[in-house]
Tab-separated table of C-alpha atoms in Angstrom:
chain	number	residue	atom	x	y	z
N	29	MET	CA	129.208	33.107	19.358
N	30	TYR	CA	130.867	32.578	15.868
N	31	ILE	CA	128.026	33.490	13.922
N	32	GLU	CA	127.867	36.933	16.115
N	33	ALA	CA	131.604	37.255	15.407
N	34	LYS	CA	130.808	37.183	11.585
N	35	THR	CA	129.093	40.578	12.097
N	36	GLN	CA	130.914	42.313	15.046
N	37	LEU	CA	134.765	41.560	14.308
N	38	GLN	CA	136.332	44.077	11.868
N	39	THR	CA	140.064	44.201	12.287
N	40	LEU	CA	142.746	41.651	12.345
N	41	ARG	CA	143.545	42.787	15.926
N	42	ASP	CA	139.612	42.096	16.665
N	43	LEU	CA	139.847	38.647	15.258
N	44	LEU	CA	143.334	38.023	17.115
N	45	ARG	CA	141.586	38.861	20.414
N	46	PHE	CA	138.709	36.765	19.533
N	47	ALA	CA	140.922	33.711	18.653
N	48	VAL	CA	142.956	33.971	21.962
N	49	SER	CA	139.704	34.134	24.057
N	50	ARG	CA	138.056	31.257	22.600
N	51	PHE	CA	141.545	29.171	22.757
N	52	ASN	CA	141.676	29.997	26.427
N	53	GLU	CA	138.226	29.098	27.026
N	54	ALA	CA	138.557	25.828	25.280
N	55	GLY	CA	141.542	25.038	27.389
N	56	LEU	CA	143.637	23.955	24.461
N	57	TYR	CA	146.735	21.950	24.853
N	58	PHE	CA	149.964	23.679	23.033
N	59	GLY	CA	152.785	21.005	22.231
N	60	HIS	CA	153.045	20.850	18.518
N	61	GLY	CA	154.935	24.198	17.805
N	62	SER	CA	153.343	27.033	19.701
N	63	ALA	CA	153.758	27.972	23.241
N	64	SER	CA	150.640	29.708	23.979
N	65	ALA	CA	147.085	30.723	22.826
N	66	TYR	CA	148.199	34.087	21.558
N	67	ASP	CA	151.309	32.575	19.386
N	68	GLU	CA	148.918	29.910	18.064
N	69	ALA	CA	146.152	32.347	17.242
N	70	ALA	CA	148.674	34.663	15.429
N	71	TYR	CA	150.109	31.807	13.509
N	72	LEU	CA	146.771	30.549	12.158
N	73	ILE	CA	145.245	33.926	11.296
N	74	LEU	CA	148.500	34.875	9.408
N	75	HIS	CA	148.674	31.609	7.557
N	76	THR	CA	144.961	31.858	6.502
N	77	LEU	CA	145.297	35.422	5.496
N	78	HIS	CA	148.430	34.524	3.408
N	79	LEU	CA	150.528	37.152	5.141
N	80	PRO	CA	154.269	36.804	6.485
N	81	LEU	CA	154.279	34.558	9.507
N	82	ASP	CA	156.964	36.948	11.038
N	83	ARG	CA	155.042	40.184	10.552
N	84	LEU	CA	151.959	40.859	12.660
N	85	GLU	CA	152.108	44.392	13.834
N	86	PRO	CA	151.882	46.251	10.563
N	87	PHE	CA	148.394	44.374	9.825
N	88	LEU	CA	146.623	44.453	13.275
N	89	GLU	CA	144.407	47.430	12.153
N	90	ALA	CA	143.733	46.243	8.703
N	91	ARG	CA	139.772	45.656	7.953
N	92	LEU	CA	139.020	42.263	6.913
N	93	THR	CA	136.849	41.206	3.888
N	94	THR	CA	133.865	39.146	4.660
N	95	THR	CA	135.536	36.149	2.777
N	96	GLU	CA	138.630	36.512	4.848
N	97	LEU	CA	136.920	36.844	8.010
N	98	GLU	CA	134.769	33.387	7.459
N	99	GLN	CA	137.862	31.742	6.353
N	100	ALA	CA	139.769	32.588	9.645
N	101	LEU	CA	136.842	31.965	11.888
N	102	HIS	CA	136.323	28.540	10.478
N	103	ILE	CA	139.829	27.657	11.196
N	104	ILE	CA	139.725	29.178	14.648
N	105	GLU	CA	136.341	27.270	15.492
N	106	ARG	CA	137.766	24.139	14.275
N	107	ARG	CA	141.001	24.366	16.507
N	108	ALA	CA	139.028	25.600	19.656
N	109	VAL	CA	136.125	22.823	19.214
N	110	GLU	CA	137.690	19.966	17.439
N	111	LYS	CA	141.082	20.425	19.289
N	112	ILE	CA	142.980	19.531	16.014
N	113	PRO	CA	146.827	20.625	16.172
N	114	ALA	CA	147.543	23.724	14.013
N	115	ALA	CA	149.627	21.950	11.828
N	116	TYR	CA	147.031	19.658	10.591
N	117	LEU	CA	144.839	22.578	9.708
N	118	THR	CA	147.297	24.447	7.683
N	119	HIS	CA	149.324	21.169	6.415
N	120	GLU	CA	152.371	22.903	7.615
N	121	ALA	CA	155.132	22.096	10.423
N	122	TRP	CA	158.363	23.879	11.196
N	123	LEU	CA	161.755	22.369	12.398
N	124	GLY	CA	163.859	25.431	12.432
N	125	ASP	CA	164.027	26.956	9.159
N	126	PHE	CA	162.419	24.081	7.482
N	127	SER	CA	158.924	23.791	6.529
N	128	PHE	CA	157.210	20.316	5.998
N	129	TYR	CA	153.667	19.137	4.886
N	130	VAL	CA	151.871	17.198	7.394
N	131	ASP	CA	148.367	15.812	7.531
N	132	GLU	CA	146.924	12.912	10.054
N	133	ARG	CA	148.887	10.346	8.594
N	134	VAL	CA	151.879	11.342	10.487
N	135	ILE	CA	152.543	12.953	13.979
N	136	VAL	CA	153.297	16.710	13.897
N	137	PRO	CA	157.195	17.081	13.509
N	138	ARG	CA	159.137	17.624	16.797
N	139	SER	CA	162.328	16.291	17.550
N	140	PHE	CA	165.207	17.423	19.706
N	141	ILE	CA	167.455	15.556	17.254
N	142	ALA	CA	166.632	18.405	14.641
N	143	GLU	CA	168.541	20.655	16.835
N	144	LEU	CA	171.635	18.321	16.965
N	145	LEU	CA	171.562	17.803	13.287
N	146	HIS	CA	171.690	21.652	12.965
N	147	GLU	CA	175.266	21.498	14.432
N	148	GLN	CA	176.060	18.137	12.590
N	149	LEU	CA	176.084	16.380	15.845
N	150	ALA	CA	179.177	18.082	16.907
N	151	PRO	CA	181.690	16.965	18.580
N	152	TRP	CA	180.353	13.674	18.280
N	153	ILE	CA	180.751	13.451	14.448
N	154	GLU	CA	184.363	14.858	13.965
N	155	ASN	CA	184.217	15.090	10.166
N	156	PRO	CA	180.790	15.377	8.454
N	157	ASP	CA	182.081	14.590	5.218
N	158	GLU	CA	182.852	10.927	6.231
N	159	ILE	CA	179.341	10.120	6.755
N	160	HIS	CA	178.644	8.373	3.489
N	161	ALA	CA	175.625	6.168	4.727
N	162	ALA	CA	172.897	7.266	7.055
N	163	LEU	CA	169.388	5.914	8.298
N	164	ASP	CA	166.531	7.681	9.678
N	165	LEU	CA	164.579	4.772	11.500
N	166	CYS	CA	160.853	5.552	12.101
N	167	THR	CA	160.872	8.489	9.642
N	168	GLY	CA	157.362	9.572	9.509
N	169	SER	CA	156.886	12.775	7.453
N	170	GLY	CA	160.704	12.417	6.500
N	171	CYS	CA	161.625	15.767	8.298
N	172	LEU	CA	164.825	14.257	9.959
N	173	ALA	CA	165.625	12.519	6.743
N	174	VAL	CA	165.557	15.763	5.231
N	175	LEU	CA	167.577	17.407	7.773
N	176	LEU	CA	170.022	14.902	7.745
N	177	ALA	CA	170.647	15.448	4.084
N	178	HIS	CA	171.358	18.985	4.677
N	179	ALA	CA	173.825	18.290	7.675
N	180	PHE	CA	175.747	15.755	5.894
N	181	GLY	CA	176.217	16.364	2.218
N	182	ASN	CA	177.855	12.982	1.211
N	183	ALA	CA	175.519	10.798	2.974
N	184	ALA	CA	173.089	8.510	0.935
N	185	ILE	CA	169.998	8.268	3.246
N	186	ASP	CA	167.521	5.576	3.863
N	187	ALA	CA	164.552	6.794	5.639
N	188	THR	CA	162.163	3.747	6.976
N	189	ASP	CA	158.628	3.782	8.574
N	190	ILE	CA	156.268	1.010	9.312
N	191	SER	CA	153.291	2.976	7.696
N	192	ARG	CA	152.783	3.307	4.101
N	193	GLU	CA	150.714	6.146	4.337
N	194	ALA	CA	153.420	7.954	6.532
N	195	LEU	CA	155.906	7.150	3.592
N	196	ASP	CA	153.504	8.732	1.012
N	197	VAL	CA	153.694	12.105	3.400
N	198	ALA	CA	157.586	11.696	3.464
N	199	GLN	CA	157.559	11.187	-0.234
N	200	LYS	CA	156.070	14.688	-0.797
N	201	ASN	CA	158.589	16.357	1.619
N	202	VAL	CA	161.530	14.565	-0.013
N	203	THR	CA	160.346	15.778	-3.335
N	204	ASP	CA	159.592	19.158	-2.305
N	205	TYR	CA	163.391	19.509	-1.093
N	206	ASN	CA	164.395	17.873	-4.182
N	207	LEU	CA	166.082	14.990	-2.515
N	208	GLU	CA	164.792	12.124	-4.513
N	209	HIS	CA	168.331	11.395	-5.357
N	210	ARG	CA	169.766	11.142	-2.038
N	211	VAL	CA	166.573	9.832	0.357
N	212	ASN	CA	165.524	6.439	-0.358
N	213	LEU	CA	162.156	5.697	1.453
N	214	MET	CA	161.448	2.293	2.519
N	215	GLN	CA	158.557	0.366	4.404
N	216	SER	CA	160.031	-1.387	7.234
N	217	ASP	CA	159.419	-2.273	10.834
N	218	LEU	CA	162.399	-0.926	12.611
N	219	PHE	CA	165.294	-2.917	11.081
N	220	ALA	CA	163.218	-5.738	9.547
N	221	GLY	CA	163.358	-4.742	5.824
N	222	LEU	CA	167.210	-3.591	6.083
N	223	ARG	CA	169.250	-6.859	6.070
N	224	GLY	CA	172.782	-6.496	4.972
N	225	ARG	CA	172.910	-2.790	4.934
N	226	ARG	CA	175.591	-0.916	7.092
N	227	TYR	CA	175.490	2.695	8.203
N	228	ASP	CA	177.855	5.467	9.595
N	229	LEU	CA	175.012	6.741	11.318
N	230	ILE	CA	171.629	5.974	12.465
N	231	ILE	CA	169.088	8.239	13.973
N	232	SER	CA	165.595	7.272	15.289
N	233	ASN	CA	162.706	9.261	16.736
N	234	PRO	CA	160.885	6.140	17.215
N	235	PRO	CA	157.391	5.810	19.510
N	236	TYR	CA	158.137	5.992	23.359
N	237	VAL	CA	154.916	7.011	25.013
N	238	SER	CA	153.984	4.246	27.795
N	239	ALA	CA	150.231	2.840	28.355
N	240	GLU	CA	149.596	4.907	31.191
N	241	SER	CA	150.703	8.240	29.500
N	242	MET	CA	148.446	7.347	25.899
N	243	SER	CA	145.490	6.749	28.335
N	244	ALA	CA	146.079	10.565	29.603
N	245	LEU	CA	147.097	12.467	26.474
N	246	PRO	CA	145.425	15.833	25.574
N	247	LYS	CA	142.783	15.545	22.902
N	248	GLU	CA	145.194	16.990	20.675
N	249	TYR	CA	147.480	14.081	20.425
N	250	ARG	CA	144.661	11.506	19.838
N	251	HIS	CA	144.650	13.325	16.367
N	252	GLU	CA	147.916	11.781	15.576
N	253	PRO	CA	148.539	7.973	14.646
N	254	ARG	CA	148.576	5.679	17.500
N	255	THR	CA	151.456	3.559	16.187
N	256	ALA	CA	153.612	6.619	16.002
N	257	LEU	CA	153.282	7.265	19.654
N	258	ALA	CA	152.567	4.037	21.615
N	259	SER	CA	155.322	1.848	22.651
N	260	GLY	CA	154.192	-0.811	25.054
N	261	GLU	CA	153.473	-0.892	28.450
N	262	ASP	CA	156.559	1.119	29.702
N	263	GLY	CA	157.229	2.931	26.612
N	264	LEU	CA	160.732	1.311	25.743
N	265	GLU	CA	159.395	-1.672	23.519
N	266	ALA	CA	161.005	0.238	20.240
N	267	ALA	CA	163.916	1.459	22.088
N	268	ARG	CA	164.790	-2.032	23.237
N	269	ALA	CA	164.475	-3.347	20.008
N	270	ILE	CA	166.725	-0.772	18.517
N	271	LEU	CA	169.501	-1.161	20.956
N	272	ARG	CA	169.393	-4.930	20.589
N	273	GLU	CA	169.684	-4.728	16.885
N	274	ALA	CA	171.440	-1.663	15.954
N	275	ALA	CA	175.032	-3.096	15.952
N	276	ASP	CA	174.315	-5.255	13.241
N	277	TYR	CA	173.403	-2.135	10.947
N	278	LEU	CA	176.370	0.120	12.057
N	279	THR	CA	179.793	0.230	10.340
N	280	GLU	CA	182.749	-0.328	12.883
N	281	GLN	CA	182.985	3.268	13.609
N	282	GLY	CA	179.116	4.023	13.291
N	283	VAL	CA	177.073	6.068	15.797
N	284	LEU	CA	173.501	5.724	17.043
N	285	VAL	CA	171.225	8.834	18.178
N	286	VAL	CA	167.823	7.898	19.677
N	287	GLU	CA	165.178	10.324	21.300
N	288	ILE	CA	163.354	8.421	24.098
N	289	GLY	CA	161.012	10.924	25.839
N	290	HIS	CA	161.020	10.991	29.603
N	291	ASN	CA	162.262	7.279	29.746
N	292	ARG	CA	165.902	8.186	30.581
N	293	GLU	CA	165.781	6.860	34.158
N	294	ALA	CA	163.958	3.521	33.317
N	295	LEU	CA	166.334	2.926	30.390
N	296	GLU	CA	169.235	3.406	32.332
N	297	GLN	CA	168.033	1.018	35.001
N	298	GLU	CA	167.303	-1.781	32.559
N	299	PHE	CA	170.581	-1.273	30.520
N	300	CYS	CA	172.697	-0.452	33.538
N	301	GLN	CA	175.978	-1.491	31.846
N	302	THR	CA	175.462	0.479	28.732
N	303	PRO	CA	177.523	3.763	28.687
N	304	PHE	CA	174.887	6.280	27.282
N	305	THR	CA	176.005	9.652	26.299
N	306	TRP	CA	173.047	11.961	26.937
N	307	LEU	CA	173.055	14.781	24.449
N	308	GLU	CA	172.292	18.540	25.452
N	309	THR	CA	169.240	19.888	24.003
N	310	SER	CA	167.122	22.893	24.733
N	311	ALA	CA	165.362	21.113	27.041
N	312	GLY	CA	168.131	19.587	28.688
N	313	ASP	CA	170.164	16.201	28.788
N	314	GLU	CA	167.525	13.724	29.378
N	315	PHE	CA	165.938	13.072	25.816
N	316	VAL	CA	168.394	12.115	23.346
N	317	PHE	CA	171.012	9.424	23.892
N	318	LEU	CA	174.137	8.727	21.648
N	319	LEU	CA	176.083	5.108	21.512
N	320	LYS	CA	178.985	4.126	19.303
N	321	ARG	CA	178.839	0.669	17.943
N	322	ASP	CA	181.180	-0.845	20.433
N	323	GLN	CA	179.186	0.578	23.248
N	324	LEU	CA	175.869	-1.188	22.204
N	325	PRO	CA	174.512	-3.902	24.650
N	326	GLN	CA	175.806	-7.312	23.752
C-alpha cells in the first residue's frame, strides 16, 4: 500500500487522509501528546515537511515533490507499523510552549506538574522569589528542571536520575535553554547521591506503573525505558521511598510535590495519617499531591 501511495498521492491533503486511514487501521494508541489519529498525522506531516506546526490549512492543496512524499510516507509507515511514539520519530516533545529533544533513552515528556509550574505552584508557594534551592527528582529528559528554572528565577536547581543515558538527554535540553549555570545534573537513585543537601522545593514525576499495568501497556509505551515506568508490584515503590526520605532533604518550610498516576486511593489507604493536598490539574485532582515538610510521615 505504501508503494502504491508513492505514485497515487499528490497533495498534502491526500497525504493527510492516507495517514489518518493508516493510523486508524493500525489501532494506534495516542498517549504521548496527540489526542487522535488526525492530530498525530497533521503533526508528523507538518514536522517532516518543515512547515509551521500550527498552520495546516494554507498548505492542504500544495503538491508534494517525490522526495517530500517519500520522507513523509516513511515516517507514517514507521508510526503505523512499528507503533513508535511520534516524539521518538521527530525527536521533539512539547510541554506547553516548551519544546524538548527526546529519544528512546527517556520517556516522552508528559506531566501534570508542568501545568502547575506554569502557575509557579500558586497559592502553595506564596513568594516564588524565596525559592533558592529546588530539586527535580527523576528528571528524565530534564523537562521539568527546565520549567523549574523558568518558574523560579532565583533557584539553583539539582536534577537527578538513576539513568546515565537519561542524563545525557537532559544535558542537551539544559544546554539548549542555556541553563547550564543554574541546573546541575546528577546521577542518583532517588536521594542516595544527595546527602547533606536541602531544598525549598522538591518536585518528582517518578515511576508509578504497577506490575499488572505494565503487562497491559500498549505497544507505544514499550518503546520507553522500563525503569522510568515500573515501580514495583503496586506502582508505589518509588512514592514510598520519596515519602520516607524527603523530610531529610527539605528546608524547614520546604514543599514536596509528587505525581503518582492513578494511585491516589492506594496511597491514601497506606498513608492514612498523612494530610495529602491533592492539586487540581486539567485531568482532575487525583494525580499530584503536595506536602509540607512537617506533614510528611515520620
